Coordinates of C-alpha atoms in Angstrom, one line a residue:
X1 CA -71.7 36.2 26.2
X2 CA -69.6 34.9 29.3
X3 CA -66.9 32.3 28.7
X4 CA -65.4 34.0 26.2
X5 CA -69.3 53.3 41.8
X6 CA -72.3 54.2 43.8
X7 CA -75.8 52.5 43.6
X8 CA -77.3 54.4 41.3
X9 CA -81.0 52.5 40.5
X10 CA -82.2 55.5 42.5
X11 CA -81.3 58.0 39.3
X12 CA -83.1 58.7 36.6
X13 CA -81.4 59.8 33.7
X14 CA -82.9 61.7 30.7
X15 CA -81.7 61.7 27.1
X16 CA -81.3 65.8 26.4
X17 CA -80.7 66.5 22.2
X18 CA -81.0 69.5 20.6
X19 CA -83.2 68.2 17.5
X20 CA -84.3 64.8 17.5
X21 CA -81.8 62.2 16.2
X22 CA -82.1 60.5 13.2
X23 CA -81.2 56.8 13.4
X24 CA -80.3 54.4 10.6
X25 CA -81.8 51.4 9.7
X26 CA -79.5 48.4 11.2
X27 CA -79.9 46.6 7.9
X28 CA -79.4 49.2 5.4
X29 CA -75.9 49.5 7.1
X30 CA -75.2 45.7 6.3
X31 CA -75.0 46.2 2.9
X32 CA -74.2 50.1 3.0
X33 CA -70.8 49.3 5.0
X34 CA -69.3 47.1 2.1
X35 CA -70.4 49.7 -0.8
X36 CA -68.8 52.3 1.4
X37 CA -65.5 50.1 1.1
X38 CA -65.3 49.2 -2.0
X39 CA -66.1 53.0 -3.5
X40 CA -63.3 54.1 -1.2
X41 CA -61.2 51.7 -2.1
X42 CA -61.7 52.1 -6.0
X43 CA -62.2 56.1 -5.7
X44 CA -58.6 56.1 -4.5
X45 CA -56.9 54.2 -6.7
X46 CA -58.7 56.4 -9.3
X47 CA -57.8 59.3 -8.0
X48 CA -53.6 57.7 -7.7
X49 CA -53.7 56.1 -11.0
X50 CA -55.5 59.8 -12.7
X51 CA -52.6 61.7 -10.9
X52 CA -49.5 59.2 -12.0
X53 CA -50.5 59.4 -15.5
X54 CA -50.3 63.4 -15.9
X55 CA -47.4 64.8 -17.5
X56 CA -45.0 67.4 -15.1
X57 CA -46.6 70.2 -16.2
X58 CA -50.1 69.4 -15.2
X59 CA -49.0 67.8 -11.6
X60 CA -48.2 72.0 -11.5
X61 CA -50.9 73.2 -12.5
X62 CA -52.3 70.6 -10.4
X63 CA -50.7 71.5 -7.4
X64 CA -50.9 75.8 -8.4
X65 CA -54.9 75.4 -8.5
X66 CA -54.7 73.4 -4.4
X67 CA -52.7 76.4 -3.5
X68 CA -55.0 79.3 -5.1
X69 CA -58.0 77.3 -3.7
X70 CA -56.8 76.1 -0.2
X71 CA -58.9 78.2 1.9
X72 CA -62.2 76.8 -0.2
X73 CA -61.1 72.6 0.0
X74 CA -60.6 73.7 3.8
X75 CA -63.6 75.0 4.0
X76 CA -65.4 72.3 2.5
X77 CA -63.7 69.4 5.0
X78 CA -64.7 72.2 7.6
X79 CA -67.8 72.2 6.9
X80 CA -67.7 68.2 6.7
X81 CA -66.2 67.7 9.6
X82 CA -68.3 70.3 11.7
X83 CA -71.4 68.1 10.1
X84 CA -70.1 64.9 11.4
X85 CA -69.6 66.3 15.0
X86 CA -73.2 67.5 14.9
X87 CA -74.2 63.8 14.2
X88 CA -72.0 62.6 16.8
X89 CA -73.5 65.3 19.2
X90 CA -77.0 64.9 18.3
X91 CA -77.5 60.9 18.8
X92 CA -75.4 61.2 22.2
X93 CA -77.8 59.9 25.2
X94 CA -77.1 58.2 28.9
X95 CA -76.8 54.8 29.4
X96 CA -79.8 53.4 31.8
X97 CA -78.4 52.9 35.4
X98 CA -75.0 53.8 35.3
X99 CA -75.7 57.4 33.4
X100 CA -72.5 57.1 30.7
X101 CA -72.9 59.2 28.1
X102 CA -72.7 56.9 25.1
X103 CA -73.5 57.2 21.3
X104 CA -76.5 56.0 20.1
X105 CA -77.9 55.2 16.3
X106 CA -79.6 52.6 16.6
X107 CA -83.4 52.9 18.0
X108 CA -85.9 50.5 20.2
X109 CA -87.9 49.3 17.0
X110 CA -84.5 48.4 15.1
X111 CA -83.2 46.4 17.7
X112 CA -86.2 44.5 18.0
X113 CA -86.1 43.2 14.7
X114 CA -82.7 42.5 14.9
X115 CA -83.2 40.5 18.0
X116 CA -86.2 39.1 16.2
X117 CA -84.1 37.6 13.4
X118 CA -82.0 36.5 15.7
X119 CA -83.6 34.3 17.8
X120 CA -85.5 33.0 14.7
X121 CA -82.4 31.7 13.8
X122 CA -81.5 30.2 16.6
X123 CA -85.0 28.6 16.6
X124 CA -84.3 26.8 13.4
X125 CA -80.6 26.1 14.3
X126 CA -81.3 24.4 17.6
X127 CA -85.6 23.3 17.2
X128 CA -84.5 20.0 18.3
X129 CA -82.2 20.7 21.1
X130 CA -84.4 22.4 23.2
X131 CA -85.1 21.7 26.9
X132 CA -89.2 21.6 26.9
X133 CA -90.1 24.0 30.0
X134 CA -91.3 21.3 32.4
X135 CA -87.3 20.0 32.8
X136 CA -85.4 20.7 36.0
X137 CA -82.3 22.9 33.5
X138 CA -85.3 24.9 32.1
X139 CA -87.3 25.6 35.6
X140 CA -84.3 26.4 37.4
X141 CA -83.0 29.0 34.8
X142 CA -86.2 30.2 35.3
X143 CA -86.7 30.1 39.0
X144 CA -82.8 32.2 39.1
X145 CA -83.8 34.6 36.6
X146 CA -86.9 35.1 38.5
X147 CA -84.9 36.0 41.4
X148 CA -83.1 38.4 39.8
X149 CA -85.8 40.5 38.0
X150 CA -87.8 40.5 41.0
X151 CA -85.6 42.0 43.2
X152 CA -85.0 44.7 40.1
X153 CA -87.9 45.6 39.9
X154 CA -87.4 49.4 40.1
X155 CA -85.1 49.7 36.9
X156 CA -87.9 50.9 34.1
X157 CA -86.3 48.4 31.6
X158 CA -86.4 45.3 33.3
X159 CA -90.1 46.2 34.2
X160 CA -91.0 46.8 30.4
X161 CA -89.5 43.5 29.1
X162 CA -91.1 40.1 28.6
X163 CA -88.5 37.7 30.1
X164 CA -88.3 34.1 28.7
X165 CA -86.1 31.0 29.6
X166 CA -84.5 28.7 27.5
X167 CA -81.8 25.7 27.7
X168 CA -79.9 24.4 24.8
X169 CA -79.2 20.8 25.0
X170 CA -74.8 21.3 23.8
X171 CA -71.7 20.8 25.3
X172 CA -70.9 24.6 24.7
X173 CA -70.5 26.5 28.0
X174 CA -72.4 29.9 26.7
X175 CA -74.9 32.1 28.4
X176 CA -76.5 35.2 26.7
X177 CA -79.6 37.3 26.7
X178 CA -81.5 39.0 23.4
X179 CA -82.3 42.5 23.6
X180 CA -86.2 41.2 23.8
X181 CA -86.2 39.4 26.7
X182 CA -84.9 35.9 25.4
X183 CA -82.5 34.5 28.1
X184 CA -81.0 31.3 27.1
X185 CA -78.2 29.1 28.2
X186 CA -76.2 26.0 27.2
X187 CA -76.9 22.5 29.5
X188 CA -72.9 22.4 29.2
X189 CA -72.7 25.8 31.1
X190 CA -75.2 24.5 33.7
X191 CA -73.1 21.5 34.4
X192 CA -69.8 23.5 34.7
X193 CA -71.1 25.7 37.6
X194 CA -70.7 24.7 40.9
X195 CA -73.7 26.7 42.7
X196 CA -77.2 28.2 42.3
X197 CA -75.0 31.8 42.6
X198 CA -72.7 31.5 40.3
X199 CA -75.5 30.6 37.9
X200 CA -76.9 33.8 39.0
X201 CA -73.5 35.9 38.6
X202 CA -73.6 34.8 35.2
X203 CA -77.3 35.3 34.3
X204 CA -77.0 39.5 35.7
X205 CA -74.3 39.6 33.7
X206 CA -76.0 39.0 30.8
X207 CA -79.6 40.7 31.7
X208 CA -77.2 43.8 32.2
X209 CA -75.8 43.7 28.6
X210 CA -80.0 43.5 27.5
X211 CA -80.8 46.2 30.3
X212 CA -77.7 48.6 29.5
X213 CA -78.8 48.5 25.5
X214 CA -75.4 47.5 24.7
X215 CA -76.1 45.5 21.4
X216 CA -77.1 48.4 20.1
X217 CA -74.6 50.4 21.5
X218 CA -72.0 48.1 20.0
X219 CA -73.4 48.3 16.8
X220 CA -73.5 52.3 16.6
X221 CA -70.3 52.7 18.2
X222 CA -69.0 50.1 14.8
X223 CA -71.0 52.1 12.6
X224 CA -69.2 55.7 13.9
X225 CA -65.6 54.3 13.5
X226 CA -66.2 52.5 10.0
X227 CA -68.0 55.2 8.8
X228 CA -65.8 57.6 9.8
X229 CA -62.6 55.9 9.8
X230 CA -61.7 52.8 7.9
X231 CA -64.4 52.6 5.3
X232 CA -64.1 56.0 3.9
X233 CA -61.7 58.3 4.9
X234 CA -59.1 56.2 5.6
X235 CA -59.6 53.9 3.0
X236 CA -59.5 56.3 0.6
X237 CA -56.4 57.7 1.2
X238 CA -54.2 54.6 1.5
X239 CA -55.4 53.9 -1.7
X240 CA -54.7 57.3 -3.0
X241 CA -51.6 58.2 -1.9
X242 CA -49.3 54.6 -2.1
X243 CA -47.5 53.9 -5.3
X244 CA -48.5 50.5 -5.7
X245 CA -51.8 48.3 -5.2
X246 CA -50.1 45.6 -3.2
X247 CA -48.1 48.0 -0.8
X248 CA -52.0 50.3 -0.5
X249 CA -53.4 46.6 0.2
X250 CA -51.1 45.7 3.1
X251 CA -51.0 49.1 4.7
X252 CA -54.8 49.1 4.4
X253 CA -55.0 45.7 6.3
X254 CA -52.2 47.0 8.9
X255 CA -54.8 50.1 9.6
X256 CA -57.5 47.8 9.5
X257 CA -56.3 46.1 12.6
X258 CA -54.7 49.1 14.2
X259 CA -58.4 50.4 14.2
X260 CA -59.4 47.1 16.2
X261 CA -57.0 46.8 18.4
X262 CA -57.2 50.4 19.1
X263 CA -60.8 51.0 19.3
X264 CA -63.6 47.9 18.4
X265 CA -62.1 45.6 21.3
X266 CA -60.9 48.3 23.9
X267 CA -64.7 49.1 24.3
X268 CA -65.8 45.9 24.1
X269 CA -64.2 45.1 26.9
X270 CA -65.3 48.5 28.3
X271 CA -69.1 47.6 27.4
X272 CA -68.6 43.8 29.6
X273 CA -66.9 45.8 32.4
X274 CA -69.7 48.2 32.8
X275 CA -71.8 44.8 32.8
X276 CA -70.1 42.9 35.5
X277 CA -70.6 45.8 37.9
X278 CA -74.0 46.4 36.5
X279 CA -74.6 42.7 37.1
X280 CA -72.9 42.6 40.3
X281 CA -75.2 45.0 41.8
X282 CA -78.1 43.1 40.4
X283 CA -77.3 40.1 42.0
X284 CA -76.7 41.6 45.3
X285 CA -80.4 43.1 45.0
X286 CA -81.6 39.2 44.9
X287 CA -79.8 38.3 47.7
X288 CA -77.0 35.7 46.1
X289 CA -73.4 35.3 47.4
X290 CA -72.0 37.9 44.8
X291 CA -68.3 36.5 46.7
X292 CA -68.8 33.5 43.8
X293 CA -68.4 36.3 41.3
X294 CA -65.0 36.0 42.3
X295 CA -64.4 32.1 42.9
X296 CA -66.2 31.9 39.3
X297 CA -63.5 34.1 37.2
X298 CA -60.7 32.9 39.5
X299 CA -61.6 29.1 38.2
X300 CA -62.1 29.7 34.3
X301 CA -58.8 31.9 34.6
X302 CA -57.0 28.8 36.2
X303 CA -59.0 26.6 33.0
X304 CA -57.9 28.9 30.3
X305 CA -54.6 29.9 31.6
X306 CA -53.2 27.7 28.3
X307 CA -55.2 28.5 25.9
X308 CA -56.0 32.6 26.8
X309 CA -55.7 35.4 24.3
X310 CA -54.0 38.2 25.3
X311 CA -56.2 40.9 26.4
X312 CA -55.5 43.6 24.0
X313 CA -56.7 41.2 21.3
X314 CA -59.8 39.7 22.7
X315 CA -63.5 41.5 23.1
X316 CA -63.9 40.4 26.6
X317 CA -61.3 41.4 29.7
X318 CA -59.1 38.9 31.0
X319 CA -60.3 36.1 33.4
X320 CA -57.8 37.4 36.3
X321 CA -58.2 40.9 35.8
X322 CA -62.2 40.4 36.6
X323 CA -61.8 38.1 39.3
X324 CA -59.5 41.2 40.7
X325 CA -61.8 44.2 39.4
X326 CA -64.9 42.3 41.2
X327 CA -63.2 41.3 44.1
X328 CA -62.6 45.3 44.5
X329 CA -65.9 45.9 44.3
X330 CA -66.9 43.3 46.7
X331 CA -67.1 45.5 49.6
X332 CA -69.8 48.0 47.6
X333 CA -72.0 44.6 46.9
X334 CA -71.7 43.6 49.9
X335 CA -73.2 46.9 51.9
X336 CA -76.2 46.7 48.7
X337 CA -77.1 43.5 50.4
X338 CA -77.4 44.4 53.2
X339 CA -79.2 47.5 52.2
X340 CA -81.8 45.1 50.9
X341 CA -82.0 43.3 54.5
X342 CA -80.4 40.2 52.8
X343 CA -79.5 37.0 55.3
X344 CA -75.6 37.9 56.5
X345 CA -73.7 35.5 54.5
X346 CA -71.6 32.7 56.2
X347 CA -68.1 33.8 56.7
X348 CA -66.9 30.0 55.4
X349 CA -68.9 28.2 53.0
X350 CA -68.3 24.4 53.2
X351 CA -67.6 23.0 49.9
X352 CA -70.4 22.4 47.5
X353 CA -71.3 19.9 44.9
X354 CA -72.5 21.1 41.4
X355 CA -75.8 21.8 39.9
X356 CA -78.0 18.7 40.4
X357 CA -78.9 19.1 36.5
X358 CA -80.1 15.5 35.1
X359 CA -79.1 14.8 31.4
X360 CA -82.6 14.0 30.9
X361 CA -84.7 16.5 29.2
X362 CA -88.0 15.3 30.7
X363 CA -87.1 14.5 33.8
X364 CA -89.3 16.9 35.7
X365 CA -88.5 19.3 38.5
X366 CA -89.2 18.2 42.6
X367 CA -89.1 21.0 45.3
X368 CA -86.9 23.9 43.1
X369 CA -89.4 26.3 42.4
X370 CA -90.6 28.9 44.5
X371 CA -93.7 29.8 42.2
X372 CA -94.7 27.7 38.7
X373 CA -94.1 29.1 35.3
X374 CA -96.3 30.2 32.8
X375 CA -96.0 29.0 29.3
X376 CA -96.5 30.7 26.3
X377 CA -96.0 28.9 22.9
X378 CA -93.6 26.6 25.5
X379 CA -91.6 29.0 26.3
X380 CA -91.5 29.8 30.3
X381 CA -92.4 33.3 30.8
X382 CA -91.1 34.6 34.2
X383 CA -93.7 36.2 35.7
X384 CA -92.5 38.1 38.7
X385 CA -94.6 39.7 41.4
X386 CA -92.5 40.1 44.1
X387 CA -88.8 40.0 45.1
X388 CA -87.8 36.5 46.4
X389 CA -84.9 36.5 48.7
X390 CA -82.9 33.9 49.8

């Protein structure tokens, strides 16, 4: 969600595993995760509470039978430990366009449903506070989008998607994109944004989080540390090893957050970093000003600059740092527009106005679409033929 290299379309990039992975089933983990906890958390105290309670002369015998056996317990975490890096090998594939070599549970089928369920939900949740797809916010979501995927045509995913449009009629500034295709945004985003191109900034942003697979990456990536960090292992031995339940229950929340501060954020913000150059070079393909990249993160750093997180505990990088990593990359947008013959951009834009978005959900659109949308159970489906540019 927002508000909170070389061009490599050209590459292909092939997922190479020595047997064929196994993935888990997204919601088998959901209620897996917490029984992992909870058996870690109550096998350790066992095992402390078993221990305490043995006289001297059992702790040594105790401790005699570790030392005649040490070379079989290490061979049994070897062995363990030599699985788990199999697993980890075995479900390792390439991220689509940019080739990163990522870790990967989750499969196409799961994240379907997942994104199925989802925007069920958000069906119910917001049935009466949708735009209907004849409305100037809905049609010119659309008519961007359209933009976009048409001059991205050559990416395999974005061909093999079915791309909708929606608007939610809140005051929430939010943008985000479903796995499946769904794209929707808030009317309260629409009328923050000053231009047509920073509506498009913001919408390849978000097509490159459904394009790059990164839900499911996310969720993998969770699954690998809790799994094999705080839910088991970890778990297990603070609760083991500390005299007392209450000192085992604040050392287990202090490694709970050292584990997201360390790890779950840190590549969450890698994951949205990897999208705003993905997203970058996406809408340079359509021709937009990608300079409004920029001017766009410069202005909600300046708006937040009160109420902003530090970075190292927020999922997303700060405002200013991406207004600076973009404008880096500015030059390498730049020559991909005028790789795809774009108009040369004016050297100073005169001030604009902002999106001429009407509060009025039926008020219909006049002029602002190249080409008329197709509805499907009224949702606008964004058919694309051909690349539009500007």
């Amino acid at each position: 969600m927002i508000f909170k290299s070389l061009y490599q379309s050209k590459f292909i990039y092939r997922q190479f595993h020595t047997s064929s992975p196994r993935h888990i089933h997204p919601l088998i983990w959901v209620f897996l995760k917490p029984a992992l906890k909870g058996v870690a958390w109550i096998t350790g105290r066992s095992t402390r509470k078993w221990y305490q309670q043995l006289p001297p002369e059992k702790r040594s015998v105790f401790a005699e039978h570790l030392n005649r056996h040490k070379y079989k317990y290490i061979g049994i975490f070897g062995t363990i430990g030599t699985a788990c890096a199999i697993h980890y090998y075995t479900h390792l594939e390439a991220s689509p366009i940019t080739g990163r070599r990522r870790f990967m549970m989750m499969n196409a089928e799961h994240l379907t449903l997942m994104s199925d369920m989802e925007k069920e939900k958000i069906a119910k949740m917001f049935s009466d506070q949708m735009f209907p797809e004849h409305s100037k916010q809905t049609q010119l979501v659309a008519r961007v989008a359209r933009r976009i995927i048409g001059a991205n045509m050559d990416l395999d995913n974005i061909r093999n998607i079915k791309w909708t449009a929606r608007v939610v009629d809140v005051d929430i500034k939010n943008a985000f994109v479903l796995p499946t295709g769904d794209i929707y945004v808030t009317r309260g985003l629409l009328e923050t944004l000053i231009n047509e191109d920073q509506l498009a900034i913001i919408l390849a942003h978000e097509l490159s989080h459904a394009l790059l697979g990164h839900s499911a990456e996310r969720l993998s990536y969770l699954q690998l540390i809790d799994m094999f960090g705080m839910s088991i292992f970890g778990a297990y031995i603070i609760w083991s090893i500390f005299p007392r339940d209450w000192i085992s229950f604040v050392v287990n929340y202090i490694f709970e957050n050292f584990i997201t501060f360390t790890s779950r954020l840190p590549y969450s913000r890698l994951l949205e970093e990897e999208a705003d150059e993905v997203g970058l070079m996406l809408a340079a393909k359509a021709c937009f000003d990608v300079r409004e990249a920029v001017a766009l993160w410069r202005v909600v750093h300046e708006a937040e600059m009160n109420a902003a997180l530090p970075e190292f505990i927020s999922t997303h990088p700060a405002s200013a740092k991406r207004a600076e990593t973009l404008n880096e990359k500015l030059p390498w947008a730049l020559d991909i527009r005028r790789q795809c013959h774009c108009s040369p951009l004016p050297e100073n834009k005169p001030p604009v106005s902002k999106l001429n978005i009407s509060n009025n959900p039926n008020e219909k659109v006049m002029g602002i679409l190249a080409k008329p949308i197709v509805s499907v159970h009224n949702i606008p489906v964004i058919n694309v033929n051909k690349k539009e540019k500007q």
